[in-house]
PDB file of C-alpha atoms in Angstrom:
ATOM      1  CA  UNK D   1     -41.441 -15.210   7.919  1.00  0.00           C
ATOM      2  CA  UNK D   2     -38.259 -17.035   7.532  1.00  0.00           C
ATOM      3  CA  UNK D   3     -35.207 -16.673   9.995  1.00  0.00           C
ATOM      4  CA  UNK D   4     -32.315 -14.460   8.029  1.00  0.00           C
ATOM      5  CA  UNK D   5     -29.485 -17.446   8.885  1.00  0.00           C
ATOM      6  CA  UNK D   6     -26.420 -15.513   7.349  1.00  0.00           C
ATOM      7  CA  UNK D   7     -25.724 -11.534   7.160  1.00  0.00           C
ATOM      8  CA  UNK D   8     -24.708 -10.405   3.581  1.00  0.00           C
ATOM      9  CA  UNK D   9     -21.735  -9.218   4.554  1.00  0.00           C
ATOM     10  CA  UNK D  10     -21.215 -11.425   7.426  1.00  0.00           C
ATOM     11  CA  UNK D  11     -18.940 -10.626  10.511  1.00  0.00           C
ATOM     12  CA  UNK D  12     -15.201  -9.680  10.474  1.00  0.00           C
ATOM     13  CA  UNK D  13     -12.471 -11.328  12.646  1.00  0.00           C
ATOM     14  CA  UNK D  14     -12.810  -9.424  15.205  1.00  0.00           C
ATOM     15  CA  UNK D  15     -16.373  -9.699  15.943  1.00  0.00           C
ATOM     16  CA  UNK D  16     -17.128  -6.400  14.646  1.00  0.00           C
ATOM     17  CA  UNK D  17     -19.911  -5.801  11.934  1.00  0.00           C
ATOM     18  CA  UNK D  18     -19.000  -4.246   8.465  1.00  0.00           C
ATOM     19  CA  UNK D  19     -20.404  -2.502   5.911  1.00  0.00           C
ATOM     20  CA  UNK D  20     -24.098  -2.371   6.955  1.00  0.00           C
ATOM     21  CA  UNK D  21     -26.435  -0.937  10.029  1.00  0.00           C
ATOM     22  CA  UNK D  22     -28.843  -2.351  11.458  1.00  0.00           C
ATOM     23  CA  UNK D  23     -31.688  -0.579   9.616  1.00  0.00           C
ATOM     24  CA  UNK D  24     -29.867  -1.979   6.256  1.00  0.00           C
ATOM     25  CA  UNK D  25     -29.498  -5.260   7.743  1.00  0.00           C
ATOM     26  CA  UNK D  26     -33.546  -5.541   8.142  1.00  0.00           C
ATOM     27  CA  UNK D  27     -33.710  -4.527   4.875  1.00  0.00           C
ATOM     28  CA  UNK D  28     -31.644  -7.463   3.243  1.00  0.00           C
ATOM     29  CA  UNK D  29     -33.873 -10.045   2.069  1.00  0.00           C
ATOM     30  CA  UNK D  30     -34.151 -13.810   3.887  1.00  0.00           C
ATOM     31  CA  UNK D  31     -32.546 -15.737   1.032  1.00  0.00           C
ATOM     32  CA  UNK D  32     -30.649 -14.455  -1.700  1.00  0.00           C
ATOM     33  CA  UNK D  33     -29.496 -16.584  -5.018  1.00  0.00           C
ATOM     34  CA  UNK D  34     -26.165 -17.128  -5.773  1.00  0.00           C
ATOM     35  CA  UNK D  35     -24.451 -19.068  -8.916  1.00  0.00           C
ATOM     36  CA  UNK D  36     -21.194 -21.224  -8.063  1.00  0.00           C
ATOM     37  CA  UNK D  37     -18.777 -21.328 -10.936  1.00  0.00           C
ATOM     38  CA  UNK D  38     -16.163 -23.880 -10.554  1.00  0.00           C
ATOM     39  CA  UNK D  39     -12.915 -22.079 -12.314  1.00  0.00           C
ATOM     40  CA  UNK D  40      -9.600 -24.271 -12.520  1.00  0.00           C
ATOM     41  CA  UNK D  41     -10.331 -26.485  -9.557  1.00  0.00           C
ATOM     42  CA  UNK D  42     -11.784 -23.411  -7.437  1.00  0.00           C
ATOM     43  CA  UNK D  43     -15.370 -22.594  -6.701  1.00  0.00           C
ATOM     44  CA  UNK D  44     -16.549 -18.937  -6.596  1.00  0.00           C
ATOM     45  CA  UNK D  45     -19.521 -17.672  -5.859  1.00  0.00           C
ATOM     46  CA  UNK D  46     -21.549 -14.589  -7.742  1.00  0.00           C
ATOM     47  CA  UNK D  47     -25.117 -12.963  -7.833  1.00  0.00           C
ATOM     48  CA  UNK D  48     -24.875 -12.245 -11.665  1.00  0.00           C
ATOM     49  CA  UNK D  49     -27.016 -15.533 -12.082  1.00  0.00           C
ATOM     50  CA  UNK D  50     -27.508 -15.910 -16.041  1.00  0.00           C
ATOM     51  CA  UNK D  51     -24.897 -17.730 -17.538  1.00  0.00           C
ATOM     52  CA  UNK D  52     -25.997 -15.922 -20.874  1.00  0.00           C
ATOM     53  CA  UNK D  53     -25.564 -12.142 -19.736  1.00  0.00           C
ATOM     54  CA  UNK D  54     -21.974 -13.448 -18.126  1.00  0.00           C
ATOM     55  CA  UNK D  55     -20.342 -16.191 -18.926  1.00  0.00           C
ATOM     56  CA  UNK D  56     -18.119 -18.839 -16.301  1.00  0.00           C
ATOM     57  CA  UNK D  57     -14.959 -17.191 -18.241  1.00  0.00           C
ATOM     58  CA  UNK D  58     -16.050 -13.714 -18.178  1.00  0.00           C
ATOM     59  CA  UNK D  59     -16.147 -14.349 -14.230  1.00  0.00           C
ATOM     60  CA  UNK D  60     -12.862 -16.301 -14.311  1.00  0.00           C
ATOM     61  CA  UNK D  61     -11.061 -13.585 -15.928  1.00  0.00           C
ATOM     62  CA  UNK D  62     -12.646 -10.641 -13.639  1.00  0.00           C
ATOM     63  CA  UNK D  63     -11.264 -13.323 -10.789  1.00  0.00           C
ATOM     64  CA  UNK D  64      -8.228 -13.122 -12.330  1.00  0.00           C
ATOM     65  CA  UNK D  65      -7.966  -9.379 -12.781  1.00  0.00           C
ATOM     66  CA  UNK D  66      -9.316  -8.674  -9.607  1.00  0.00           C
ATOM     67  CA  UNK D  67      -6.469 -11.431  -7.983  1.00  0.00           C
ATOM     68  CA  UNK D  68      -3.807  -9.734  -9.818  1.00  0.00           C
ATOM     69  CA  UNK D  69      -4.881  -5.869  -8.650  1.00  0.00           C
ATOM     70  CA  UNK D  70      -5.271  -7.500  -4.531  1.00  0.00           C
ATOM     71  CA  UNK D  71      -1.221  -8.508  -5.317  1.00  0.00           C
ATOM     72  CA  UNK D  72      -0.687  -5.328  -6.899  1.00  0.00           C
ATOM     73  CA  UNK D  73      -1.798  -3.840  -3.597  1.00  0.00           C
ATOM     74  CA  UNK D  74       0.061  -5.923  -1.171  1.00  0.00           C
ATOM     75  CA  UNK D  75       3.202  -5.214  -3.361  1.00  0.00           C
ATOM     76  CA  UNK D  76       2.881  -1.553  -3.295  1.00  0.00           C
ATOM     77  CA  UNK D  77       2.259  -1.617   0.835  1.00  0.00           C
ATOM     78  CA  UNK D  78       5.361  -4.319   1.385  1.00  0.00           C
ATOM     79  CA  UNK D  79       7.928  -4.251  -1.130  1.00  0.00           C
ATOM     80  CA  UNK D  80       7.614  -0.034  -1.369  1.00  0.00           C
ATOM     81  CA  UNK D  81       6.803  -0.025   2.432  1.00  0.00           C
ATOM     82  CA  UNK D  82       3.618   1.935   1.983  1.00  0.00           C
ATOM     83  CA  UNK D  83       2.354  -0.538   4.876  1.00  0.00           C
ATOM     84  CA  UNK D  84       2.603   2.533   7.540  1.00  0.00           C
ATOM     85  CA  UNK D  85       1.643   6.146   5.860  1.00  0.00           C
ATOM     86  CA  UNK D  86       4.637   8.719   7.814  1.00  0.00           C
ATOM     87  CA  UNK D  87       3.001  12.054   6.762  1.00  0.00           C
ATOM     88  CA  UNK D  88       1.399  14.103   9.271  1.00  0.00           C
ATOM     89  CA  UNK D  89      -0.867  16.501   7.240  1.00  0.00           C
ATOM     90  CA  UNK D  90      -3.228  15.122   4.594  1.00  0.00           C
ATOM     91  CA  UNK D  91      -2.112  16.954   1.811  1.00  0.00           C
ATOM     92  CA  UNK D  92       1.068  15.344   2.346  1.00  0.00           C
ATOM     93  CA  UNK D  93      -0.118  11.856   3.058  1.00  0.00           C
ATOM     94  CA  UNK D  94      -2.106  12.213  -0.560  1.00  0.00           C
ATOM     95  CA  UNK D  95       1.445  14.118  -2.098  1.00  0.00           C
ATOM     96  CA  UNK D  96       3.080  10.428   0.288  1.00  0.00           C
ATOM     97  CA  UNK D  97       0.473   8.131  -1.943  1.00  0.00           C
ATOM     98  CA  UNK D  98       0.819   9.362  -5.336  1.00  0.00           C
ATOM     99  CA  UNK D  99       4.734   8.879  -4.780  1.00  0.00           C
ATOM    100  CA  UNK D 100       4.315   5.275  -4.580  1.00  0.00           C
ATOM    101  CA  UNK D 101       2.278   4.924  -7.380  1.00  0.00           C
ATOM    102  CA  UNK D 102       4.350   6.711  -9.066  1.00  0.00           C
ATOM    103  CA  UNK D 103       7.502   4.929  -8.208  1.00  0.00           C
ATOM    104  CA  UNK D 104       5.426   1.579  -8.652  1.00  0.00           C
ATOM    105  CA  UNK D 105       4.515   2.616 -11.907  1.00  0.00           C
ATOM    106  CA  UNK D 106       7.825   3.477 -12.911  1.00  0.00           C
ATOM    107  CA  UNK D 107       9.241  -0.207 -11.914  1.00  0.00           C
ATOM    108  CA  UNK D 108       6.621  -1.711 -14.216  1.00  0.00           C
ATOM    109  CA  UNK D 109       7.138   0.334 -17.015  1.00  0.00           C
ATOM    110  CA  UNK D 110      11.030  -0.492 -16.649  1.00  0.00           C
ATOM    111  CA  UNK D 111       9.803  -4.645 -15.508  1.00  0.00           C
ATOM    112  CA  UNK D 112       7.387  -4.380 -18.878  1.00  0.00           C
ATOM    113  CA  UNK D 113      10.172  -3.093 -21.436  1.00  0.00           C
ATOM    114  CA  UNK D 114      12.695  -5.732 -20.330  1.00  0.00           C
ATOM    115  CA  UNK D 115       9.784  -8.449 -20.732  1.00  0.00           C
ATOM    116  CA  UNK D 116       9.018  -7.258 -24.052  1.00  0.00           C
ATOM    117  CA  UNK D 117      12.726  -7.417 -25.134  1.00  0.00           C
ATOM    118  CA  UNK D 118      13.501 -10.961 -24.022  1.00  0.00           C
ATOM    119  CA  UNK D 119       9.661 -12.218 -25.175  1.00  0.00           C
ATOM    120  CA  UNK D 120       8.741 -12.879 -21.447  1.00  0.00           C
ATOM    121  CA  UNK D 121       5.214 -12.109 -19.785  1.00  0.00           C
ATOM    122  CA  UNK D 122       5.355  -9.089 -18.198  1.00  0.00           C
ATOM    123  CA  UNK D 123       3.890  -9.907 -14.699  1.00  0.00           C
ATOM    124  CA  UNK D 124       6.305 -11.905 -12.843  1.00  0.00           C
ATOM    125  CA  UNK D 125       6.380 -13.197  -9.397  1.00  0.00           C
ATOM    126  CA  UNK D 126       9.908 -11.535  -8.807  1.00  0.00           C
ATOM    127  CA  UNK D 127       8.818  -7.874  -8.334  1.00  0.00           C
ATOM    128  CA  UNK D 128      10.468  -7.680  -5.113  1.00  0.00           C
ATOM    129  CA  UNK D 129      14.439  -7.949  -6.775  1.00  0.00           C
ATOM    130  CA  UNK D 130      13.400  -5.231  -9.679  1.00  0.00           C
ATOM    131  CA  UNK D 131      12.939  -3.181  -6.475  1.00  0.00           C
ATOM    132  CA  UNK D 132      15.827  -3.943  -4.946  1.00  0.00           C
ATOM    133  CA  UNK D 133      17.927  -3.347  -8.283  1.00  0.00           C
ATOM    134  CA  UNK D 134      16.170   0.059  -9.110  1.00  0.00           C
ATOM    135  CA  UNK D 135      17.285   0.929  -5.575  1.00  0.00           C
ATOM    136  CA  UNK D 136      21.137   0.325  -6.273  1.00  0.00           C
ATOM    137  CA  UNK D 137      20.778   2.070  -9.565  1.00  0.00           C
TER     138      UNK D 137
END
């Protein structure tokens, strides 16, 4: 029986393993086949491994969508300082959540309308100042 030479889900920074027990581990198998799709200069790796059922742009643009909703995320926990949750209770950490979505949402629906009105895309790398200027308003 062949050696297992990487984990599946690997090891995180600090040394700690994620995602999977032992028992699962054991059950991974030794090799596993992978596709690598080479999409504007970068290579990504996937197990959906007929180019037929999913195509190298289907992947590209779930890369892309999934990219965009990972800066959506670090957005809502910098800019709206959602890094640190202050509740004490959970139903107030959940009533602490849905507040910034909320007040995310809001900012793109406002960022999306003014888009639309000067013909501009509406995702723009300057989310932070709409922030700020919502905040003065």
């Amino acid at each position: 029986m062949a050696k297992k030479t990487t984990s599946l889900y690997g090891k995180s920074q600090n040394n700690d393993r994620t995602r999977m027990n032992e028992s699962m581990y054991r059950q991974m198998p030794d090799t596993l086949a992978i596709r690598e799709i080479k999409i504007s200069g970068k290579v990504t790796t996937t197990t959906l491994l007929n180019p037929k059922e999913v195509t190298r742009k289907e992947i590209g643009e779930l890369y892309t969508e999934r990219w965009l909703i990972e800066v959506d995320f670090s957005f809502i926990k910098t800019v709206l300082q959602m890094d640190i949750l202050r509740c004490k209770t959970p139903d107030m950490v959940y009533k602490e959540i849905w507040v910034h979505l909320l007040a995310y949402n809001l900012i793109r629906t406002v960022m999306a309308q003014a888009a639309h009105r000067y013909n501009l895309p509406p995702r723009t790398p300057e989310f932070p100042r709409h922030v700020t200027a919502v905040k003065c308003i």
